């Protein structure tokens, strides 16, 4: 009886402690994420200006109408989706290949793992500037080498040519983020059971068959999670396009579009509507992806 | 499967050749950045693979008070974000990982959802909040704003870490009537070294590299952080042909990260995969 009420008291004290320890974090998360998200949503139905956000009136869906009638918005959506699909696909295939390569037991793979971490860990701005210089039309090393090899006669304007700038941005993104893919897939590879490979080898299953019928299905969940992380990242891409080809409509992403309307045109209403649309777009893609992924898992019986 | 010696040797050579290609592809841009930063004046226009070892660009960029100021700003922001996000996250992780209470799962779900928020979706609301707090055009705005991508991640990783520790370790302390603060400080913190290093490093890298908030919430040069400073160096303003200066500045900003990446490779990777695999 005594101990019962004492432990109940203890439990209550523990629950109080939990809320006390959580309070600062919850306060900060509310201030930095939940409240701003709600305010952005609210602003998207107003005619507020960035310079005087306190004076506004509600305008219903006018901002969304303006947004959806702007061809540049739809081009940004297309650019973003194109960039996301192509770059994430290349990164996944390349990441898987390099991960399998690094997974072989061979001297020097520790050094390789350290090396491939570097492009991922430096600022995207620096990577963009670095490639901008290498791709410079007059003095860049890429054009220099291509000229030496006799492939081109005059320097290619890689980031000024509207047909080339998106492929260039995708190529630089592949350089930056393939390491991330490699590391996540490597982590997945290290969790695969060794025993089945020995059994398969003894049974004389050829190496490529081991890959398609053992490695790939077992690795699928790890790859799926890595791809989800990359998708979320690619859909909100900002830095790379902004630095490498600022103001080019050919590579304008939805994030750049929304910030431009908000900050450069000071139009808080339409800017917030664009932000909200980006939020909904990413939420939708995530929801679809997670649903499909779960379906896959069930189908595979994992 | 028994393979002949020559076959095995060929296999090895092929793998090392691929290693070489991947390493070249990864590292050459860095080499070129450093080599270009060490060429002075007209030399940058000549494509020579060996650097000049002239430090003019570094002199120029380091005697420029604005760049040094942004370097200092970046350091202050990154260290403050690491300290603040870890302090808050350890408390939250103790509550979420060690105490069973109603509301635990919804809060975990909330933390996970917040970590997926795209930054752009918060921009106008955050702008208003930062003005209201009086932080506009101060590095305080960035320390505050960077909680959005460091705090949820740190809470998530540290919670899973704490939850996996055995139950017994704190039972005696609870029975002895130790205060929760003391339990966290004396029992958990010493065991959490690796997890704190991983999450701290990732928070440092993310804050050091962030661009969009830094571009938006800072108005004047002396309050900028380095990514924005580097993005804004252009030919029309202070430097005629800017790439020597840009490459020198980029090298200065990148070196600490490369050192961190090489020294703490295992910690960074385990932090990344802890976030991804368990998240």
XYZ file of C-alpha atoms in Angstrom:
581
model
C 0.000 0.000 0.000
C 2.700 2.393 1.051
C 5.008 1.387 -1.771
C 2.078 1.545 -4.187
C 1.295 5.181 -3.466
C 5.002 5.975 -3.396
C 5.572 4.534 -6.846
C 2.472 6.332 -8.129
C 3.930 9.551 -6.756
C 7.223 8.754 -8.388
C 5.473 8.127 -11.687
C 3.702 11.437 -11.500
C 6.954 13.194 -10.709
C 8.589 11.471 -13.711
C 5.820 12.603 -16.046
C 6.180 16.138 -14.736
C 9.929 15.911 -15.320
C 9.320 14.746 -18.880
C 7.212 17.775 -19.733
C 9.657 20.084 -17.963
C 12.591 18.724 -19.970
C 10.603 18.884 -23.195
C 9.255 22.389 -22.703
C 12.269 24.372 -24.026
C 12.516 22.255 -27.177
C 8.779 22.408 -27.814
C 8.842 26.166 -27.334
C 11.693 26.585 -29.825
C 10.118 24.212 -32.377
C 6.836 26.090 -32.100
C 8.565 29.432 -32.545
C 10.785 28.402 -35.408
C 8.579 25.941 -37.300
C 4.905 25.549 -36.366
C 3.985 29.190 -35.830
C 5.852 30.428 -38.960
C 4.235 27.674 -41.021
C 0.789 28.727 -39.814
C 1.568 32.408 -40.430
C 2.853 31.678 -43.945
C -0.380 29.821 -44.654
C -2.388 32.769 -43.318
C -0.366 35.354 -45.247
C -1.080 33.446 -48.455
C -4.685 34.666 -48.199
C -3.750 38.319 -47.623
C -2.313 41.249 -49.568
C 0.494 41.819 -47.023
C 3.751 43.417 -48.128
C 7.090 42.410 -46.691
C 7.841 45.987 -45.710
C 4.699 46.332 -43.570
C 3.514 42.864 -42.598
C 1.160 44.278 -39.938
C -1.204 45.968 -42.355
C -3.104 43.569 -44.527
C -6.565 42.513 -45.517
C -7.843 39.169 -46.629
C -8.144 38.613 -50.358
C -9.375 35.032 -50.469
C -7.769 32.894 -53.154
C -6.544 35.838 -55.259
C -2.864 35.067 -54.571
C -3.269 31.449 -55.612
C -5.089 32.542 -58.744
C -2.257 34.957 -59.571
C 0.294 32.244 -58.866
C -1.385 29.610 -61.021
C -1.783 32.057 -63.891
C 1.942 32.859 -63.901
C 3.701 30.779 -66.589
C 7.004 31.305 -64.739
C 5.610 29.478 -61.693
C 4.721 26.479 -63.839
C 8.127 26.588 -65.447
C 9.714 26.552 -61.970
C 7.570 23.538 -61.078
C 8.671 21.763 -64.266
C 12.323 22.681 -63.654
C 12.171 21.411 -60.078
C 10.514 18.115 -60.999
C 12.866 17.554 -63.937
C 15.908 18.312 -61.799
C 14.642 16.043 -59.004
C 13.786 13.024 -61.141
C 16.942 13.073 -63.264
C 19.459 13.909 -60.547
C 18.051 11.503 -57.952
C 17.935 8.679 -60.540
C 21.553 9.202 -61.572
C 22.671 9.538 -57.957
C 20.918 6.325 -56.988
C 22.466 4.239 -59.772
C 25.904 5.784 -59.349
C 25.659 5.599 -55.552
C 24.737 1.923 -55.670
C 27.631 1.177 -58.026
C 30.224 2.991 -55.925
C 28.834 1.481 -52.710
C 29.173 -2.046 -54.096
C 32.691 -1.180 -55.168
C 33.639 0.154 -51.729
C 32.026 -2.804 -50.017
C 34.620 -5.245 -51.376
C 37.199 -6.242 -48.791
C 40.240 -4.592 -50.154
C 42.937 -2.318 -48.759
C 42.310 1.397 -49.206
C 38.543 1.392 -48.932
C 38.679 3.326 -45.641
C 40.571 6.119 -47.401
C 38.030 6.041 -50.229
C 35.158 6.410 -47.782
C 36.833 9.467 -46.281
C 37.481 10.962 -49.725
C 33.921 10.633 -50.973
C 32.628 12.327 -47.825
C 34.345 15.597 -48.756
C 32.108 16.908 -51.602
C 29.059 16.349 -49.434
C 30.442 18.157 -46.397
C 31.496 21.453 -47.993
C 29.096 24.366 -48.635
C 27.024 24.028 -51.810
C 27.966 27.623 -52.542
C 31.633 26.651 -52.655
C 30.945 23.680 -54.924
C 28.914 25.887 -57.224
C 31.670 28.512 -57.391
C 34.316 25.851 -57.942
C 32.446 24.349 -60.893
C 31.531 27.770 -62.217
C 35.247 28.485 -62.479
C 36.090 25.112 -64.014
C 33.295 25.635 -66.553
C 34.240 29.254 -67.349
C 33.740 29.818 -71.092
C 37.111 31.512 -71.722
C 39.488 30.368 -69.002
C 37.832 27.248 -67.610
C 39.766 24.018 -67.463
C 36.901 21.953 -68.876
C 36.856 23.888 -72.147
C 40.656 23.857 -72.199
C 40.793 20.076 -71.982
C 38.016 19.656 -74.550
C 39.907 21.953 -76.922
C 43.120 20.013 -76.402
C 41.260 16.816 -77.180
C 39.941 18.405 -80.362
C 36.313 17.952 -79.351
C 35.411 21.639 -79.556
C 36.909 24.634 -81.335
C 35.643 27.556 -79.276
C 34.799 27.583 -75.591
C 31.315 26.403 -74.634
C 29.307 28.804 -72.443
C 28.179 26.068 -70.096
C 26.133 28.127 -67.659
C 24.863 30.782 -70.105
C 23.493 28.435 -72.766
C 19.856 27.739 -72.000
C 20.023 24.179 -73.342
C 23.109 23.305 -71.295
C 22.569 24.982 -67.951
C 20.133 22.425 -66.504
C 22.300 19.420 -67.439
C 25.270 21.253 -65.915
C 23.395 21.831 -62.668
C 22.345 18.189 -62.555
C 25.954 17.108 -63.143
C 27.228 19.302 -60.300
C 24.473 18.043 -58.007
C 25.474 14.470 -58.839
C 29.035 15.350 -57.860
C 27.868 16.881 -54.565
C 25.336 14.346 -53.350
C 26.309 10.947 -54.716
C 28.532 10.498 -51.603
C 25.462 10.801 -49.391
C 23.797 8.026 -51.381
C 26.930 5.865 -51.221
C 27.192 6.178 -47.437
C 23.548 5.292 -46.798
C 23.679 2.309 -49.180
C 26.954 1.152 -47.607
C 25.254 1.187 -44.213
C 22.522 -0.991 -45.707
C 25.064 -3.338 -47.264
C 26.865 -3.822 -43.958
C 23.629 -5.130 -42.420
C 23.105 -7.879 -45.006
C 23.529 -11.410 -43.633
C 26.777 -12.985 -44.846
C 25.552 -16.574 -44.572
C 23.222 -16.573 -47.551
C 26.023 -15.497 -49.871
C 28.158 -18.421 -48.761
C 25.224 -20.755 -49.304
C 24.558 -19.252 -52.733
C 28.206 -19.569 -53.713
C 28.293 -23.213 -52.642
C 25.161 -23.866 -54.693
C 26.937 -22.329 -57.663
C 24.663 -19.314 -58.084
C 26.481 -16.917 -60.432
C 27.561 -13.524 -59.093
C 25.125 -11.419 -61.139
C 22.253 -13.670 -60.063
C 23.332 -13.232 -56.443
C 23.161 -9.504 -57.025
C 19.703 -9.411 -58.636
C 17.992 -11.996 -56.467
C 19.736 -11.479 -53.100
C 21.481 -8.112 -52.783
C 18.959 -5.882 -54.547
C 15.789 -7.133 -52.782
C 17.504 -7.132 -49.377
C 18.915 -3.686 -50.006
C 15.655 -2.227 -51.322
C 14.496 -0.745 -47.977
C 17.829 1.052 -47.428
C 17.796 2.410 -50.958
C 14.187 3.516 -50.590
C 14.966 5.513 -47.434
C 18.037 7.091 -49.020
C 16.006 8.053 -52.099
C 13.302 9.616 -49.912
C 15.899 11.806 -48.171
C 17.330 12.866 -51.517
C 13.848 13.558 -52.927
C 13.002 15.864 -50.029
C 16.300 17.649 -50.544
C 16.131 17.944 -54.329
C 12.558 19.261 -54.318
C 13.611 22.264 -52.236
C 16.879 22.897 -54.099
C 17.944 26.529 -53.838
C 21.680 27.259 -53.431
C 23.074 25.482 -56.462
C 20.784 27.066 -59.022
C 20.937 30.444 -57.322
C 24.733 30.650 -57.436
C 25.467 28.804 -60.665
C 22.854 30.442 -62.866
C 21.109 33.155 -60.929
C 18.102 34.694 -62.634
C 18.006 32.159 -65.439
C 14.441 31.025 -66.006
C 15.767 27.725 -67.327
C 16.862 26.596 -63.882
C 14.539 28.533 -61.594
C 13.289 26.179 -58.881
C 10.104 26.614 -56.868
C 12.148 27.690 -53.824
C 13.928 30.381 -55.837
C 10.625 31.524 -57.338
C 8.949 31.811 -53.931
C 11.848 33.694 -52.360
C 12.086 36.044 -55.324
C 8.424 37.036 -55.093
C 8.688 37.414 -51.327
C 11.989 39.282 -50.981
C 12.676 40.976 -54.318
C 9.090 41.941 -55.146
C 8.155 42.309 -51.446
C 4.870 40.548 -52.232
C 4.233 38.595 -49.058
C 0.828 37.377 -50.246
C 1.826 35.674 -53.501
C 5.213 34.693 -52.006
C 3.448 32.908 -49.152
C 1.040 31.277 -51.587
C 4.026 29.919 -53.529
C 5.665 28.742 -50.272
C 2.476 26.979 -49.250
C 2.221 25.377 -52.686
C 5.806 24.091 -52.315
C 4.956 22.707 -48.900
C 1.890 20.910 -50.246
C 3.812 19.623 -53.258
C 6.542 18.122 -51.067
C 4.008 16.705 -48.611
C 2.140 15.085 -51.510
C 5.268 13.548 -53.034
C 6.322 12.242 -49.601
C 2.883 10.761 -48.933
C 2.740 9.033 -52.333
C 6.280 7.780 -51.970
C 5.786 6.397 -48.475
C 2.552 4.675 -49.526
C 4.141 3.078 -52.568
C 7.198 2.105 -50.526
C 5.088 0.382 -47.856
C 3.154 -1.395 -50.606
C 6.440 -2.567 -52.041
C 7.586 -3.848 -48.695
C 4.404 -5.797 -48.225
C 4.658 -7.230 -51.725
C 8.186 -8.385 -51.063
C 7.110 -9.874 -47.750
C 9.934 -8.227 -45.833
C 34.477 -20.846 -56.454
C 38.170 -21.221 -57.045
C 39.665 -18.524 -59.166
C 43.081 -18.539 -60.737
C 45.772 -16.240 -59.418
C 45.899 -14.095 -62.545
C 42.123 -13.789 -62.523
C 42.197 -12.547 -58.950
C 44.978 -10.141 -59.771
C 43.043 -8.747 -62.751
C 39.990 -8.313 -60.528
C 42.099 -6.344 -58.039
C 43.594 -4.164 -60.733
C 40.120 -3.404 -62.072
C 38.889 -2.393 -58.621
C 41.882 -0.155 -57.989
C 41.455 1.433 -61.412
C 37.851 2.238 -60.475
C 39.011 3.570 -57.084
C 41.379 5.820 -58.984
C 38.656 7.143 -61.282
C 36.290 7.849 -58.380
C 39.064 9.551 -56.399
C 40.095 11.684 -59.370
C 36.498 12.666 -60.089
C 35.961 13.578 -56.435
C 39.230 15.336 -55.688
C 40.257 17.074 -58.904
C 37.869 20.042 -58.416
C 39.451 20.622 -54.995
C 42.916 20.452 -56.431
C 41.926 22.933 -59.103
C 40.372 25.266 -56.535
C 43.554 25.289 -54.451
C 45.856 25.548 -57.481
C 43.864 28.480 -58.875
C 43.865 30.229 -55.511
C 47.678 30.125 -55.506
C 48.077 31.798 -58.884
C 48.458 35.540 -58.875
C 47.362 38.210 -61.305
C 47.424 37.134 -64.940
C 48.622 33.615 -64.160
C 45.056 32.516 -63.405
C 44.228 32.795 -67.116
C 46.840 30.199 -68.065
C 45.778 26.633 -67.627
C 48.852 25.218 -65.926
C 48.388 22.230 -63.721
C 51.091 23.131 -61.238
C 50.319 26.027 -58.898
C 52.479 29.137 -58.610
C 52.548 29.168 -54.827
C 51.829 32.889 -54.783
C 49.726 34.001 -51.845
C 48.463 37.309 -53.236
C 44.848 36.139 -53.338
C 44.992 35.104 -49.702
C 46.567 38.399 -48.742
C 43.838 40.255 -50.583
C 40.972 38.293 -49.087
C 42.380 38.266 -45.533
C 43.232 41.951 -45.473
C 39.617 42.567 -46.447
C 37.952 43.157 -43.093
C 34.562 42.121 -44.446
C 35.639 38.576 -45.243
C 37.317 38.083 -41.870
C 34.183 39.404 -40.246
C 31.999 36.889 -42.083
C 34.388 34.119 -41.093
C 33.996 35.135 -37.460
C 30.209 35.363 -37.878
C 30.091 31.857 -39.352
C 32.133 30.469 -36.463
C 29.928 32.147 -33.849
C 26.748 30.938 -35.555
C 27.964 27.359 -36.036
C 29.264 26.938 -32.467
C 26.174 28.548 -30.928
C 23.850 26.368 -32.977
C 25.744 23.231 -31.947
C 25.708 24.186 -28.259
C 22.084 25.302 -28.160
C 20.662 22.449 -30.239
C 22.545 19.832 -28.206
C 21.538 21.370 -24.881
C 17.864 21.430 -25.854
C 17.974 18.020 -27.529
C 19.591 16.207 -24.580
C 16.771 17.349 -22.308
C 14.093 16.431 -24.826
C 15.755 13.087 -25.579
C 15.824 12.190 -21.878
C 12.090 12.839 -21.647
C 11.261 11.015 -24.894
C 13.731 8.172 -24.546
C 13.571 7.313 -20.840
C 10.174 8.356 -19.532
C 6.927 6.691 -20.468
C 4.181 9.300 -20.617
C 1.085 10.026 -22.614
C 1.876 12.285 -25.554
C 5.258 10.694 -26.218
C 4.401 9.213 -29.625
C 2.582 12.292 -30.962
C 5.589 14.426 -30.018
C 7.988 12.041 -31.739
C 5.785 12.209 -34.826
C 5.759 15.996 -34.629
C 9.560 16.094 -34.378
C 9.842 13.845 -37.424
C 7.370 15.952 -39.401
C 9.161 19.198 -38.539
C 12.455 17.734 -39.733
C 10.873 17.310 -43.161
C 9.548 20.883 -43.474
C 11.041 22.591 -46.503
C 12.727 25.818 -45.368
C 10.961 27.884 -48.008
C 7.557 26.992 -46.546
C 8.416 28.923 -43.384
C 10.134 31.915 -44.928
C 7.493 34.630 -44.601
C 6.285 33.486 -41.171
C 9.856 33.206 -39.937
C 10.644 36.636 -41.360
C 7.834 38.095 -39.287
C 8.898 36.157 -36.174
C 12.522 37.288 -36.500
C 11.478 40.916 -36.884
C 9.198 40.576 -33.906
C 12.068 39.167 -31.823
C 14.223 42.091 -32.948
C 16.738 39.746 -34.561
C 16.520 40.959 -38.167
C 19.966 41.595 -39.664
C 21.762 40.053 -36.671
C 23.496 36.687 -36.526
C 21.053 35.890 -33.719
C 18.405 35.440 -36.413
C 20.467 32.639 -37.955
C 21.178 30.920 -34.624
C 17.423 30.907 -34.040
C 16.430 29.903 -37.580
C 18.961 27.044 -37.793
C 17.129 25.274 -34.959
C 14.637 24.193 -37.622
C 17.020 21.724 -39.212
C 19.297 20.874 -36.258
C 16.939 20.451 -33.312
C 14.492 17.837 -34.706
C 17.346 15.752 -36.088
C 19.308 15.901 -32.826
C 16.238 15.060 -30.734
C 15.461 12.112 -32.981
C 18.974 10.630 -32.988
C 19.643 11.209 -29.275
C 16.242 9.786 -28.316
C 16.869 6.528 -30.158
C 20.330 6.417 -28.579
C 19.025 6.937 -25.021
C 16.144 4.508 -25.476
C 18.563 1.696 -26.298
C 20.526 2.087 -23.061
C 19.638 -0.549 -20.409
C 16.889 0.296 -17.961
C 18.843 -0.527 -14.819
C 21.406 2.218 -15.143
C 19.200 4.901 -13.680
C 16.952 2.852 -11.393
C 19.241 3.064 -8.399
C 19.697 6.784 -8.892
C 15.926 7.307 -9.055
C 15.430 5.274 -5.866
C 18.124 7.337 -4.171
C 16.095 10.415 -5.008
C 18.615 11.971 -7.401
C 17.206 14.918 -9.292
C 16.542 14.324 -13.011
C 19.048 17.023 -13.890
C 21.723 15.175 -11.920
C 20.774 11.872 -13.519
C 21.169 13.329 -16.998
C 24.419 15.046 -16.128
C 26.122 12.295 -14.156
C 24.737 9.112 -15.696
C 23.717 9.815 -19.290
C 26.038 12.539 -20.539
C 29.228 10.508 -19.968
C 27.740 7.597 -21.944
C 26.560 9.760 -24.822
C 29.940 10.884 -26.106
C 29.774 9.282 -29.565
C 26.161 10.312 -30.186
C 26.885 13.894 -29.119
C 29.931 14.088 -31.376
C 27.952 12.766 -34.373
C 24.985 15.068 -33.961
C 27.200 18.022 -33.030
C 29.359 17.598 -36.136
C 26.354 17.349 -38.432
C 24.816 20.437 -36.833
C 28.116 22.277 -37.287
C 28.411 21.330 -40.957
C 24.788 22.213 -41.700
C 25.044 25.634 -40.015
C 28.410 26.418 -41.571
C 27.000 25.692 -45.041
C 23.470 27.151 -44.875
C 22.705 29.710 -47.545
C 19.048 30.669 -48.023
C 18.250 31.947 -44.510
C 21.647 33.665 -44.344
C 20.886 35.411 -47.623
C 17.411 36.475 -46.512
C 17.691 37.455 -42.842
C 20.970 39.397 -43.087
C 20.965 42.732 -44.837
C 24.431 44.245 -44.424
C 27.909 42.948 -45.276
C 29.342 42.997 -41.754
C 26.719 40.567 -40.458
C 26.958 38.008 -43.256
C 28.212 34.454 -43.009
C 30.795 33.022 -45.408
C 28.588 31.140 -47.897
C 26.748 34.367 -48.693
C 29.997 36.368 -48.709
C 31.470 33.950 -51.259
C 28.311 33.926 -53.360
C 28.365 37.723 -53.514
C 31.998 38.199 -54.572
C 31.694 39.390 -58.156
C 33.761 41.169 -60.772
C 31.732 44.332 -60.776
C 32.414 45.241 -57.165
C 35.707 44.992 -55.337
C 37.593 42.516 -57.485
C 38.234 42.831 -61.183
C 38.418 39.192 -62.222
C 37.071 37.579 -59.090
C 37.965 33.909 -59.410
C 41.375 34.102 -57.722
C 39.787 35.703 -54.680
C 36.769 33.386 -54.802
C 38.985 30.305 -54.910
C 41.113 31.594 -52.014
C 38.031 32.329 -49.921
C 36.542 28.945 -50.835
C 39.730 27.175 -49.829
C 39.773 28.923 -46.447
C 36.142 27.954 -45.806
C 36.560 24.390 -47.009
C 39.745 23.383 -45.198
C 38.196 23.152 -41.705
C 35.403 20.977 -43.115
C 37.809 18.674 -44.939
C 39.800 18.255 -41.719
C 36.592 17.491 -39.809
C 35.440 15.043 -42.489
C 38.747 13.172 -42.476
C 39.194 13.129 -38.681
C 35.638 12.256 -37.741
C 34.595 10.252 -40.786
C 33.142 7.403 -38.709
C 31.180 9.720 -36.420
C 29.702 11.684 -39.303
C 28.670 8.553 -41.168
C 27.145 6.949 -38.084
C 25.198 10.142 -37.371
C 23.924 10.266 -40.935
C 22.884 6.651 -41.019
C 21.365 6.808 -37.521
C 19.157 9.610 -38.784
C 18.291 7.836 -41.974
C 17.990 4.189 -40.994
C 16.072 4.729 -37.791
C 14.284 7.811 -39.055
